[in-house]
Amino acid sequence: MTETAPINLIPATKWWHAEKEGDRIVCDLCPRECRLGEEQRGFCFVRKNEGGEMVLTTYGKSTGFCIDPIEKKPLNHFLPGTPVLSFGTAGCNLGCKFCQNWDISKSREIEILSQNASPEAIVRAAKKSGCRSIAFTYNDPVIWAEYAIETAKIARAEGIKTVAVTAGYITPEARPEFFEFIDAANVDLKAFTDVFYRQLAYARLDPVLDTLKWLKHESNTWFEITTLIIPGQNDSPEEIGRMCDWVLDNLGDDVPLHFTAFHPDFKMRDIPATPHQTLIEARAIALDRGIKYAYVGNVLDGDRQNTYCPSCREIVIERNHYELGRYQIRDGGCANCGEKIPGVFENEAGNWGRKRLPLSIRDTTTTQNHAMEASNHEEPTFNATTQEALLGYARHLVESAILNRPILPTLPPRIAEIPCQGLFVSLKRGHLLRGCIGNYRSDETHPISALLERAAPSVATQDRRFPSIVPEEFPYLSLEITPMHAFRELAETGEDRVGAIEIGKHGLILGRGEKRGLLLPQVAVEQGYDARTFLEQVSQKAGFPKDAWLREDTTLTVFEGTPFSSLPTSQEIDPTSFPRPILEALAPLTNALLSGKPGEMQVPTILNQPCNHPLGVILEVGDHRTFALHAGGSLVDQIRDACRSLLAEGRVPD
Ligand code: SF4
């Protein structure tokens, strides 16, 4: 690969002309046709009149780079399972009130464009990291067409494919050049009424339909269509049916349609998330009308994200949340019956999985010193809004697990996709731990939503140290999330390990063979441990003697993580608020029940009164804690049932 212009030599922009009369210039790139006076910027904010010429102010600048699964774009018929190097810039030529990437696309702060990257450096990074393609995404690449085109040209020469994720809002003049080197596109068809486009996106429908027809009939670009289904705005069966009919009449039956779930965001926070059932119905309408490939997105629903052969109905590509299962494509067709499956396929699928890996592309304007490095040790930042969303989603996941209810989508994609190496979810009743489960990978990142979706339901029902959480109890529990990063296996051994640990900063993972124990950083602080005690505790957590950390055959990994938490939704019952006679009667009754001699005790009548609170028994004896909970009935009934369940499960300390 050869170097071309350094990124500070921004190529001249195209698609604009000077007005015949007056001193304005007119942008011909998108149907808005912005008329710009000196120093004025267009609606997209990134194209600007400087000295009577149009300038693209974001050429060579990006909000950041990530390697994603291609299914995330979403593209289900384009090199399935392969990694795609994804990046975007700032600004947008539409004004969607429901924008799911508003912090990027609506940003007028060019400072968010934290990374400089020439097209050559981007292609080099894609090759070096094993990506099969580069995606222009996160914000619409139409407004940074020159940067995208130059990158696509170089990528093609280097055997890397390119993908545009776009609203298709582009003029007929600009279309051919924009898509010439683009191998695949996902076009956002936001709705099928011009009223929707005008009122909710400040745009028009027809130019988008024209782009779709042009892509089908006049380009070689593979494309799929995505519609974000927004409750009450574009979700009527009639509108979805009309849209499908238009696709069939104008594009044919083999353009894949994706119906994805809306999350309340940006200026449309008052509208609820899309019910899963609405997506199911939209997909059913498409299939009934004759569309061969229709998918649901932004929800957990593998069955409706698989690709089925339209001829023999076998699964040809099995998916589970961006992760592939069975892959039955041979020579571009169904391995079972040979039916051609439209798209770009190889006989082997990729195996990138669902992970998301951020990349830092260090680029300079010289031909020297280009470097690309994985930055998966960076601490993910969680502002207050993000923390609130993650905690709310985690509570929802726990509650869904307890009540055996379906999981509804509640995380906006820009939060769901935050890369993270691991996390733990903890539930606490007051200061007592009630459950704590997590998962991590020290060598790669995953979307934080995927980590939460594994940990939160498990903490409700699968922490074997505790009984499962019961619905009546959950409102009294606080929930804490600890995202993990900066994993580092210590080289120190023996006593030297004591000095290598920073209390309050480091969590510990001690292992030998298959066995390992993990303690989060806050445990040492909450329990008042010094480094030596922390090492002893993690040794015991791993199932070893407490001096196991001194042995040379153990490994010790430190990691960092700052927890954040939400309070219980109900006030804990304050035992001291009980009338003294009740308290005085409760303790001996509980002791009698747990010692298996209830018959020896006369139950005071005061305990026969009904209790409206979910009452539980929490016993603390030394380091042992046991819980039991029961709701309903009189105080004595609740105590009796709670003690019975403790005894039945053998969780009463001697
Ligand atoms: S690309 Fe930007 S400047 Fe050009 S017409 Fe569209 S919004 Fe206006």
PDB file of N, CA, C and O in Angstrom, residues 61-126:
ATOM      1  N   LYS A  61     -11.110  12.720  10.432  1.00  0.00           N
ATOM      2  CA  LYS A  61     -11.343  12.727  11.882  1.00  0.00           C
ATOM      3  C   LYS A  61     -12.470  11.759  12.221  1.00  0.00           C
ATOM      4  O   LYS A  61     -13.463  11.686  11.501  1.00  0.00           O
ATOM      5  N   SER A  62     -12.312  11.093  13.345  1.00  0.00           N
ATOM      6  CA  SER A  62     -13.300  10.080  13.701  1.00  0.00           C
ATOM      7  C   SER A  62     -13.638  10.144  15.179  1.00  0.00           C
ATOM      8  O   SER A  62     -12.851  10.617  16.000  1.00  0.00           O
ATOM      9  N   THR A  63     -14.814   9.630  15.504  1.00  0.00           N
ATOM     10  CA  THR A  63     -15.192   9.508  16.916  1.00  0.00           C
ATOM     11  C   THR A  63     -14.550   8.294  17.564  1.00  0.00           C
ATOM     12  O   THR A  63     -14.625   8.121  18.772  1.00  0.00           O
ATOM     13  N   GLY A  64     -13.946   7.444  16.777  1.00  0.00           N
ATOM     14  CA  GLY A  64     -13.317   6.254  17.353  1.00  0.00           C
ATOM     15  C   GLY A  64     -13.584   5.037  16.486  1.00  0.00           C
ATOM     16  O   GLY A  64     -14.466   5.053  15.627  1.00  0.00           O
ATOM     17  N   PHE A  65     -12.800   4.001  16.712  1.00  0.00           N
ATOM     18  CA  PHE A  65     -12.877   2.796  15.881  1.00  0.00           C
ATOM     19  C   PHE A  65     -13.189   1.587  16.752  1.00  0.00           C
ATOM     20  O   PHE A  65     -12.714   1.476  17.878  1.00  0.00           O
ATOM     21  N   CYS A  66     -13.973   0.691  16.191  1.00  0.00           N
ATOM     22  CA  CYS A  66     -14.323  -0.538  16.890  1.00  0.00           C
ATOM     23  C   CYS A  66     -14.412  -1.674  15.885  1.00  0.00           C
ATOM     24  O   CYS A  66     -14.853  -1.453  14.762  1.00  0.00           O
ATOM     25  N   ILE A  67     -14.029  -2.847  16.297  1.00  0.00           N
ATOM     26  CA  ILE A  67     -14.295  -4.016  15.451  1.00  0.00           C
ATOM     27  C   ILE A  67     -15.589  -4.647  15.941  1.00  0.00           C
ATOM     28  O   ILE A  67     -15.715  -5.010  17.117  1.00  0.00           O
ATOM     29  N   ASP A  68     -16.542  -4.753  15.049  1.00  0.00           N
ATOM     30  CA  ASP A  68     -17.869  -5.293  15.360  1.00  0.00           C
ATOM     31  C   ASP A  68     -18.114  -6.553  14.539  1.00  0.00           C
ATOM     32  O   ASP A  68     -17.500  -6.742  13.486  1.00  0.00           O
ATOM     33  N   PRO A  69     -19.089  -7.356  14.942  1.00  0.00           N
ATOM     34  CA  PRO A  69     -19.579  -8.383  14.011  1.00  0.00           C
ATOM     35  C   PRO A  69     -20.363  -7.715  12.883  1.00  0.00           C
ATOM     36  O   PRO A  69     -21.090  -6.746  13.144  1.00  0.00           O
ATOM     37  N   ILE A  70     -20.249  -8.217  11.670  1.00  0.00           N
ATOM     38  CA  ILE A  70     -20.945  -7.596  10.535  1.00  0.00           C
ATOM     39  C   ILE A  70     -22.456  -7.615  10.746  1.00  0.00           C
ATOM     40  O   ILE A  70     -23.163  -6.733  10.258  1.00  0.00           O
ATOM     41  N   GLU A  71     -22.947  -8.597  11.520  1.00  0.00           N
ATOM     42  CA  GLU A  71     -24.390  -8.699  11.775  1.00  0.00           C
ATOM     43  C   GLU A  71     -24.921  -7.485  12.520  1.00  0.00           C
ATOM     44  O   GLU A  71     -26.114  -7.229  12.552  1.00  0.00           O
ATOM     45  N   LYS A  72     -24.030  -6.726  13.114  1.00  0.00           N
ATOM     46  CA  LYS A  72     -24.450  -5.576  13.909  1.00  0.00           C
ATOM     47  C   LYS A  72     -24.827  -4.370  13.051  1.00  0.00           C
ATOM     48  O   LYS A  72     -25.429  -3.431  13.540  1.00  0.00           O
ATOM     49  N   LYS A  73     -24.513  -4.390  11.761  1.00  0.00           N
ATOM     50  CA  LYS A  73     -24.707  -3.171  10.940  1.00  0.00           C
ATOM     51  C   LYS A  73     -26.167  -2.817  10.673  1.00  0.00           C
ATOM     52  O   LYS A  73     -26.433  -1.638  10.556  1.00  0.00           O
ATOM     53  N   PRO A  74     -27.204  -3.626  10.545  1.00  0.00           N
ATOM     54  CA  PRO A  74     -27.130  -5.073  10.434  1.00  0.00           C
ATOM     55  C   PRO A  74     -27.020  -5.506   8.980  1.00  0.00           C
ATOM     56  O   PRO A  74     -27.715  -4.973   8.116  1.00  0.00           O
ATOM     57  N   LEU A  75     -26.176  -6.496   8.729  1.00  0.00           N
ATOM     58  CA  LEU A  75     -26.113  -7.158   7.424  1.00  0.00           C
ATOM     59  C   LEU A  75     -26.084  -8.659   7.695  1.00  0.00           C
ATOM     60  O   LEU A  75     -25.130  -9.157   8.298  1.00  0.00           O
ATOM     61  N   ASN A  76     -27.108  -9.343   7.263  1.00  0.00           N
ATOM     62  CA  ASN A  76     -27.195 -10.791   7.505  1.00  0.00           C
ATOM     63  C   ASN A  76     -26.787 -11.613   6.291  1.00  0.00           C
ATOM     64  O   ASN A  76     -26.628 -12.823   6.391  1.00  0.00           O
ATOM     65  N   HIS A  77     -26.637 -10.941   5.136  1.00  0.00           N
ATOM     66  CA  HIS A  77     -26.318 -11.684   3.905  1.00  0.00           C
ATOM     67  C   HIS A  77     -24.986 -11.220   3.331  1.00  0.00           C
ATOM     68  O   HIS A  77     -24.792 -11.236   2.113  1.00  0.00           O
ATOM     69  N   PHE A  78     -24.106 -10.736   4.161  1.00  0.00           N
ATOM     70  CA  PHE A  78     -22.836 -10.216   3.658  1.00  0.00           C
ATOM     71  C   PHE A  78     -21.715 -10.732   4.554  1.00  0.00           C
ATOM     72  O   PHE A  78     -21.599 -10.320   5.712  1.00  0.00           O
ATOM     73  N   LEU A  79     -20.958 -11.680   4.057  1.00  0.00           N
ATOM     74  CA  LEU A  79     -19.822 -12.265   4.766  1.00  0.00           C
ATOM     75  C   LEU A  79     -20.172 -12.557   6.238  1.00  0.00           C
ATOM     76  O   LEU A  79     -19.545 -12.017   7.165  1.00  0.00           O
ATOM     77  N   PRO A  80     -21.161 -13.406   6.470  1.00  0.00           N
ATOM     78  CA  PRO A  80     -21.619 -13.639   7.854  1.00  0.00           C
ATOM     79  C   PRO A  80     -20.506 -14.062   8.796  1.00  0.00           C
ATOM     80  O   PRO A  80     -19.595 -14.808   8.416  1.00  0.00           O
ATOM     81  N   GLY A  81     -20.601 -13.551  10.005  1.00  0.00           N
ATOM     82  CA  GLY A  81     -19.663 -13.946  11.054  1.00  0.00           C
ATOM     83  C   GLY A  81     -18.311 -13.258  10.990  1.00  0.00           C
ATOM     84  O   GLY A  81     -17.439 -13.556  11.809  1.00  0.00           O
ATOM     85  N   THR A  82     -18.141 -12.332  10.058  1.00  0.00           N
ATOM     86  CA  THR A  82     -16.813 -11.711   9.923  1.00  0.00           C
ATOM     87  C   THR A  82     -16.722 -10.404  10.717  1.00  0.00           C
ATOM     88  O   THR A  82     -17.735  -9.737  10.957  1.00  0.00           O
ATOM     89  N   PRO A  83     -15.507 -10.026  11.104  1.00  0.00           N
ATOM     90  CA  PRO A  83     -15.338  -8.742  11.808  1.00  0.00           C
ATOM     91  C   PRO A  83     -15.284  -7.573  10.830  1.00  0.00           C
ATOM     92  O   PRO A  83     -14.734  -7.701   9.731  1.00  0.00           O
ATOM     93  N   VAL A  84     -15.855  -6.463  11.242  1.00  0.00           N
ATOM     94  CA  VAL A  84     -15.852  -5.260  10.400  1.00  0.00           C
ATOM     95  C   VAL A  84     -15.309  -4.094  11.236  1.00  0.00           C
ATOM     96  O   VAL A  84     -15.749  -3.876  12.369  1.00  0.00           O
ATOM     97  N   LEU A  85     -14.339  -3.377  10.685  1.00  0.00           N
ATOM     98  CA  LEU A  85     -13.789  -2.204  11.371  1.00  0.00           C
ATOM     99  C   LEU A  85     -14.753  -1.043  11.159  1.00  0.00           C
ATOM    100  O   LEU A  85     -14.966  -0.601  10.030  1.00  0.00           O
ATOM    101  N   SER A  86     -15.346  -0.560  12.234  1.00  0.00           N
ATOM    102  CA  SER A  86     -16.426   0.425  12.130  1.00  0.00           C
ATOM    103  C   SER A  86     -15.972   1.778  12.658  1.00  0.00           C
ATOM    104  O   SER A  86     -15.288   1.856  13.674  1.00  0.00           O
ATOM    105  N   PHE A  87     -16.378   2.819  11.968  1.00  0.00           N
ATOM    106  CA  PHE A  87     -16.103   4.157  12.503  1.00  0.00           C
ATOM    107  C   PHE A  87     -17.089   5.156  11.931  1.00  0.00           C
ATOM    108  O   PHE A  87     -17.783   4.899  10.949  1.00  0.00           O
ATOM    109  N   GLY A  88     -17.178   6.303  12.582  1.00  0.00           N
ATOM    110  CA  GLY A  88     -18.030   7.381  12.116  1.00  0.00           C
ATOM    111  C   GLY A  88     -17.378   8.712  12.433  1.00  0.00           C
ATOM    112  O   GLY A  88     -16.289   8.759  13.021  1.00  0.00           O
ATOM    113  N   THR A  89     -18.037   9.781  12.025  1.00  0.00           N
ATOM    114  CA  THR A  89     -17.511  11.120  12.351  1.00  0.00           C
ATOM    115  C   THR A  89     -18.602  11.847  13.151  1.00  0.00           C
ATOM    116  O   THR A  89     -19.201  11.249  14.028  1.00  0.00           O
ATOM    117  N   ALA A  90     -18.837  13.101  12.858  1.00  0.00           N
ATOM    118  CA  ALA A  90     -19.874  13.842  13.591  1.00  0.00           C
ATOM    119  C   ALA A  90     -20.882  14.410  12.603  1.00  0.00           C
ATOM    120  O   ALA A  90     -20.600  14.526  11.414  1.00  0.00           O
ATOM    121  N   GLY A  91     -22.051  14.782  13.127  1.00  0.00           N
ATOM    122  CA  GLY A  91     -23.062  15.443  12.321  1.00  0.00           C
ATOM    123  C   GLY A  91     -23.979  14.482  11.586  1.00  0.00           C
ATOM    124  O   GLY A  91     -23.744  13.274  11.537  1.00  0.00           O
ATOM    125  N   CYS A  92     -25.054  15.053  11.010  1.00  0.00           N
ATOM    126  CA  CYS A  92     -25.991  14.229  10.234  1.00  0.00           C
ATOM    127  C   CYS A  92     -26.830  15.145   9.351  1.00  0.00           C
ATOM    128  O   CYS A  92     -27.066  16.301   9.700  1.00  0.00           O
ATOM    129  N   ASN A  93     -27.276  14.629   8.214  1.00  0.00           N
ATOM    130  CA  ASN A  93     -28.107  15.447   7.324  1.00  0.00           C
ATOM    131  C   ASN A  93     -29.598  15.210   7.535  1.00  0.00           C
ATOM    132  O   ASN A  93     -30.415  15.786   6.835  1.00  0.00           O
ATOM    133  N   LEU A  94     -29.939  14.324   8.488  1.00  0.00           N
ATOM    134  CA  LEU A  94     -31.333  14.209   8.883  1.00  0.00           C
ATOM    135  C   LEU A  94     -31.465  14.735  10.315  1.00  0.00           C
ATOM    136  O   LEU A  94     -30.451  14.906  11.007  1.00  0.00           O
ATOM    137  N   GLY A  95     -32.677  14.954  10.733  1.00  0.00           N
ATOM    138  CA  GLY A  95     -32.866  15.506  12.078  1.00  0.00           C
ATOM    139  C   GLY A  95     -33.806  14.645  12.891  1.00  0.00           C
ATOM    140  O   GLY A  95     -34.759  15.148  13.471  1.00  0.00           O
ATOM    141  N   CYS A  96     -33.530  13.349  12.924  1.00  0.00           N
ATOM    142  CA  CYS A  96     -34.472  12.413  13.557  1.00  0.00           C
ATOM    143  C   CYS A  96     -34.625  12.687  15.049  1.00  0.00           C
ATOM    144  O   CYS A  96     -33.642  12.683  15.789  1.00  0.00           O
ATOM    145  N   LYS A  97     -35.870  12.857  15.466  1.00  0.00           N
ATOM    146  CA  LYS A  97     -36.130  13.097  16.889  1.00  0.00           C
ATOM    147  C   LYS A  97     -35.872  11.849  17.724  1.00  0.00           C
ATOM    148  O   LYS A  97     -35.773  11.917  18.931  1.00  0.00           O
ATOM    149  N   PHE A  98     -35.842  10.695  17.044  1.00  0.00           N
ATOM    150  CA  PHE A  98     -35.697   9.417  17.759  1.00  0.00           C
ATOM    151  C   PHE A  98     -34.291   8.874  17.620  1.00  0.00           C
ATOM    152  O   PHE A  98     -34.063   7.692  17.842  1.00  0.00           O
ATOM    153  N   CYS A  99     -33.358   9.738  17.233  1.00  0.00           N
ATOM    154  CA  CYS A  99     -32.008   9.265  16.911  1.00  0.00           C
ATOM    155  C   CYS A  99     -31.444   8.380  18.026  1.00  0.00           C
ATOM    156  O   CYS A  99     -31.519   8.713  19.200  1.00  0.00           O
ATOM    157  N   GLN A 100     -30.872   7.237  17.638  1.00  0.00           N
ATOM    158  CA  GLN A 100     -30.304   6.306  18.608  1.00  0.00           C
ATOM    159  C   GLN A 100     -28.789   6.515  18.748  1.00  0.00           C
ATOM    160  O   GLN A 100     -28.137   5.834  19.509  1.00  0.00           O
ATOM    161  N   ASN A 101     -28.247   7.460  17.999  1.00  0.00           N
ATOM    162  CA  ASN A 101     -26.814   7.773  18.097  1.00  0.00           C
ATOM    163  C   ASN A 101     -26.640   9.275  18.259  1.00  0.00           C
ATOM    164  O   ASN A 101     -25.710   9.851  17.737  1.00  0.00           O
ATOM    165  N   TRP A 102     -27.558   9.887  19.019  1.00  0.00           N
ATOM    166  CA  TRP A 102     -27.616  11.345  18.987  1.00  0.00           C
ATOM    167  C   TRP A 102     -26.356  12.004  19.532  1.00  0.00           C
ATOM    168  O   TRP A 102     -26.004  13.102  19.148  1.00  0.00           O
ATOM    169  N   ASP A 103     -25.641  11.329  20.412  1.00  0.00           N
ATOM    170  CA  ASP A 103     -24.458  11.972  20.973  1.00  0.00           C
ATOM    171  C   ASP A 103     -23.366  12.141  19.920  1.00  0.00           C
ATOM    172  O   ASP A 103     -22.503  13.000  20.034  1.00  0.00           O
ATOM    173  N   ILE A 104     -23.416  11.327  18.869  1.00  0.00           N
ATOM    174  CA  ILE A 104     -22.455  11.476  17.775  1.00  0.00           C
ATOM    175  C   ILE A 104     -23.072  12.302  16.658  1.00  0.00           C
ATOM    176  O   ILE A 104     -22.537  13.301  16.211  1.00  0.00           O
ATOM    177  N   SER A 105     -24.248  11.857  16.215  1.00  0.00           N
ATOM    178  CA  SER A 105     -24.782  12.429  14.994  1.00  0.00           C
ATOM    179  C   SER A 105     -25.247  13.863  15.181  1.00  0.00           C
ATOM    180  O   SER A 105     -25.220  14.643  14.243  1.00  0.00           O
ATOM    181  N   LYS A 106     -25.671  14.217  16.389  1.00  0.00           N
ATOM    182  CA  LYS A 106     -26.136  15.585  16.593  1.00  0.00           C
ATOM    183  C   LYS A 106     -25.053  16.473  17.204  1.00  0.00           C
ATOM    184  O   LYS A 106     -25.303  17.631  17.492  1.00  0.00           O
ATOM    185  N   SER A 107     -23.926  15.909  17.419  1.00  0.00           N
ATOM    186  CA  SER A 107     -22.907  16.690  18.090  1.00  0.00           C
ATOM    187  C   SER A 107     -22.381  17.807  17.210  1.00  0.00           C
ATOM    188  O   SER A 107     -22.027  17.592  16.064  1.00  0.00           O
ATOM    189  N   ARG A 108     -22.362  18.961  17.764  1.00  0.00           N
ATOM    190  CA  ARG A 108     -21.721  20.064  17.061  1.00  0.00           C
ATOM    191  C   ARG A 108     -20.346  20.298  17.646  1.00  0.00           C
ATOM    192  O   ARG A 108     -19.691  21.287  17.343  1.00  0.00           O
ATOM    193  N   GLU A 109     -19.948  19.414  18.529  1.00  0.00           N
ATOM    194  CA  GLU A 109     -18.635  19.545  19.151  1.00  0.00           C
ATOM    195  C   GLU A 109     -17.644  18.714  18.357  1.00  0.00           C
ATOM    196  O   GLU A 109     -17.578  17.509  18.489  1.00  0.00           O
ATOM    197  N   ILE A 110     -16.913  19.388  17.522  1.00  0.00           N
ATOM    198  CA  ILE A 110     -15.946  18.648  16.715  1.00  0.00           C
ATOM    199  C   ILE A 110     -14.906  17.994  17.627  1.00  0.00           C
ATOM    200  O   ILE A 110     -14.246  17.046  17.261  1.00  0.00           O
ATOM    201  N   GLU A 111     -14.839  18.454  18.903  1.00  0.00           N
ATOM    202  CA  GLU A 111     -13.864  17.866  19.822  1.00  0.00           C
ATOM    203  C   GLU A 111     -14.120  16.382  20.055  1.00  0.00           C
ATOM    204  O   GLU A 111     -13.249  15.648  20.468  1.00  0.00           O
ATOM    205  N   ILE A 112     -15.365  15.932  19.815  1.00  0.00           N
ATOM    206  CA  ILE A 112     -15.606  14.501  20.027  1.00  0.00           C
ATOM    207  C   ILE A 112     -14.868  13.680  18.982  1.00  0.00           C
ATOM    208  O   ILE A 112     -14.737  12.481  19.123  1.00  0.00           O
ATOM    209  N   LEU A 113     -14.412  14.336  17.933  1.00  0.00           N
ATOM    210  CA  LEU A 113     -13.665  13.613  16.901  1.00  0.00           C
ATOM    211  C   LEU A 113     -12.246  13.435  17.414  1.00  0.00           C
ATOM    212  O   LEU A 113     -11.325  14.150  17.055  1.00  0.00           O
ATOM    213  N   SER A 114     -12.095  12.473  18.274  1.00  0.00           N
ATOM    214  CA  SER A 114     -10.874  12.356  19.041  1.00  0.00           C
ATOM    215  C   SER A 114      -9.734  11.707  18.281  1.00  0.00           C
ATOM    216  O   SER A 114      -8.599  11.790  18.692  1.00  0.00           O
ATOM    217  N   GLN A 115     -10.035  11.045  17.191  1.00  0.00           N
ATOM    218  CA  GLN A 115      -8.964  10.320  16.509  1.00  0.00           C
ATOM    219  C   GLN A 115      -8.770  10.827  15.083  1.00  0.00           C
ATOM    220  O   GLN A 115      -9.724  10.938  14.320  1.00  0.00           O
ATOM    221  N   ASN A 116      -7.526  11.121  14.752  1.00  0.00           N
ATOM    222  CA  ASN A 116      -7.168  11.429  13.380  1.00  0.00           C
ATOM    223  C   ASN A 116      -6.797  10.135  12.689  1.00  0.00           C
ATOM    224  O   ASN A 116      -6.047   9.333  13.225  1.00  0.00           O
ATOM    225  N   ALA A 117      -7.314   9.936  11.518  1.00  0.00           N
ATOM    226  CA  ALA A 117      -6.967   8.700  10.804  1.00  0.00           C
ATOM    227  C   ALA A 117      -7.104   8.931   9.314  1.00  0.00           C
ATOM    228  O   ALA A 117      -8.185   9.278   8.823  1.00  0.00           O
ATOM    229  N   SER A 118      -6.013   8.764   8.588  1.00  0.00           N
ATOM    230  CA  SER A 118      -6.062   8.888   7.138  1.00  0.00           C
ATOM    231  C   SER A 118      -6.720   7.636   6.565  1.00  0.00           C
ATOM    232  O   SER A 118      -6.724   6.576   7.203  1.00  0.00           O
ATOM    233  N   PRO A 119      -7.259   7.712   5.357  1.00  0.00           N
ATOM    234  CA  PRO A 119      -7.815   6.500   4.726  1.00  0.00           C
ATOM    235  C   PRO A 119      -6.803   5.360   4.688  1.00  0.00           C
ATOM    236  O   PRO A 119      -7.162   4.202   4.928  1.00  0.00           O
ATOM    237  N   GLU A 120      -5.530   5.671   4.428  1.00  0.00           N
ATOM    238  CA  GLU A 120      -4.517   4.608   4.377  1.00  0.00           C
ATOM    239  C   GLU A 120      -4.369   3.928   5.730  1.00  0.00           C
ATOM    240  O   GLU A 120      -4.264   2.696   5.821  1.00  0.00           O
ATOM    241  N   ALA A 121      -4.359   4.734   6.798  1.00  0.00           N
ATOM    242  CA  ALA A 121      -4.186   4.158   8.136  1.00  0.00           C
ATOM    243  C   ALA A 121      -5.383   3.283   8.507  1.00  0.00           C
ATOM    244  O   ALA A 121      -5.234   2.244   9.160  1.00  0.00           O
ATOM    245  N   ILE A 122      -6.559   3.687   8.075  1.00  0.00           N
ATOM    246  CA  ILE A 122      -7.757   2.894   8.388  1.00  0.00           C
ATOM    247  C   ILE A 122      -7.690   1.539   7.689  1.00  0.00           C
ATOM    248  O   ILE A 122      -7.936   0.491   8.293  1.00  0.00           O
ATOM    249  N   VAL A 123      -7.331   1.569   6.410  1.00  0.00           N
ATOM    250  CA  VAL A 123      -7.248   0.302   5.659  1.00  0.00           C
ATOM    251  C   VAL A 123      -6.151  -0.581   6.251  1.00  0.00           C
ATOM    252  O   VAL A 123      -6.321  -1.801   6.424  1.00  0.00           O
ATOM    253  N   ARG A 124      -5.050   0.043   6.620  1.00  0.00           N
ATOM    254  CA  ARG A 124      -3.943  -0.732   7.209  1.00  0.00           C
ATOM    255  C   ARG A 124      -4.405  -1.383   8.523  1.00  0.00           C
ATOM    256  O   ARG A 124      -4.129  -2.552   8.782  1.00  0.00           O
ATOM    257  N   ALA A 125      -5.146  -0.624   9.324  1.00  0.00           N
ATOM    258  CA  ALA A 125      -5.640  -1.167  10.605  1.00  0.00           C
ATOM    259  C   ALA A 125      -6.604  -2.320  10.368  1.00  0.00           C
ATOM    260  O   ALA A 125      -6.579  -3.317  11.085  1.00  0.00           O
ATOM    261  N   ALA A 126      -7.443  -2.178   9.335  1.00  0.00           N
ATOM    262  CA  ALA A 126      -8.396  -3.257   9.036  1.00  0.00           C
ATOM    263  C   ALA A 126      -7.644  -4.533   8.661  1.00  0.00           C
ATOM    264  O   ALA A 126      -7.971  -5.624   9.130  1.00  0.00           O
TER     265      ALA A 126
END
